Tab-separated table of C-alpha atoms in Angstrom:
chain	number	residue	atom	x	y	z
A	875	MET	CA	-8.814	23.392	49.392
A	876	GLN	CA	-5.327	23.546	48.228
A	877	GLN	CA	-4.421	20.416	49.372
A	878	ALA	CA	-7.453	18.532	47.365
A	879	ALA	CA	-6.158	20.499	44.329
A	880	ALA	CA	-2.299	19.064	44.794
A	881	ILE	CA	-3.944	15.300	45.138
A	882	ALA	CA	-6.209	15.824	42.454
A	883	THR	CA	-3.117	16.852	40.050
A	884	LEU	CA	-1.133	14.115	41.568
A	885	ILE	CA	-4.342	11.784	40.797
A	886	SER	CA	-3.736	13.080	37.279
A	887	ALA	CA	-0.110	12.736	36.531
A	888	ILE	CA	-0.288	9.051	38.168
A	889	SER	CA	-3.013	7.717	35.650
A	890	SER	CA	-1.077	9.865	32.628
A	891	LEU	CA	2.046	7.894	33.582
A	892	ILE	CA	0.209	4.312	34.285
A	893	VAL	CA	-1.247	5.401	30.702
A	894	ALA	CA	2.027	5.868	29.218
A	895	ILE	CA	4.030	2.741	30.649
A	896	VAL	CA	0.792	0.550	29.598
A	897	GLY	CA	1.345	2.152	25.994
A	898	ALA	CA	4.993	1.369	26.071
A	899	ILE	CA	4.521	-2.394	27.066
A	900	ARG	CA	1.669	-2.611	24.161
A	901	LEU	CA	3.845	-1.272	21.532
A	902	TYR	CA	7.081	-3.177	22.782
A	903	LEU	CA	5.125	-6.385	22.518
A	904	GLU	CA	3.865	-5.538	19.427
A	905	TYR	CA	7.402	-4.782	18.433
A	906	LYS	CA	8.549	-8.005	19.680
A	907	ARG	CA	5.647	-10.021	18.000
A	908	ASN	CA	6.776	-8.404	14.389
A	909	ILE	CA	10.198	-9.230	14.850
A	910	ARG	CA	9.422	-12.794	15.620
A	911	PHE	CA	7.063	-13.006	12.515
A	912	ALA	CA	10.086	-11.140	10.341
A	913	TYR	CA	12.345	-13.964	11.514
A	914	ASN	CA	9.731	-16.832	10.567
A	915	ASP	CA	9.666	-15.775	6.872
């Protein structure tokens, strides 16, 4: 039972890590796009 709980915790941690990474990538791409628009002006 303890092992199952540890695995569930691990999966939860990994999924939040993936969400954080995806969010960071989207923010970075949005930032780059805004910089490009600023330079074009």
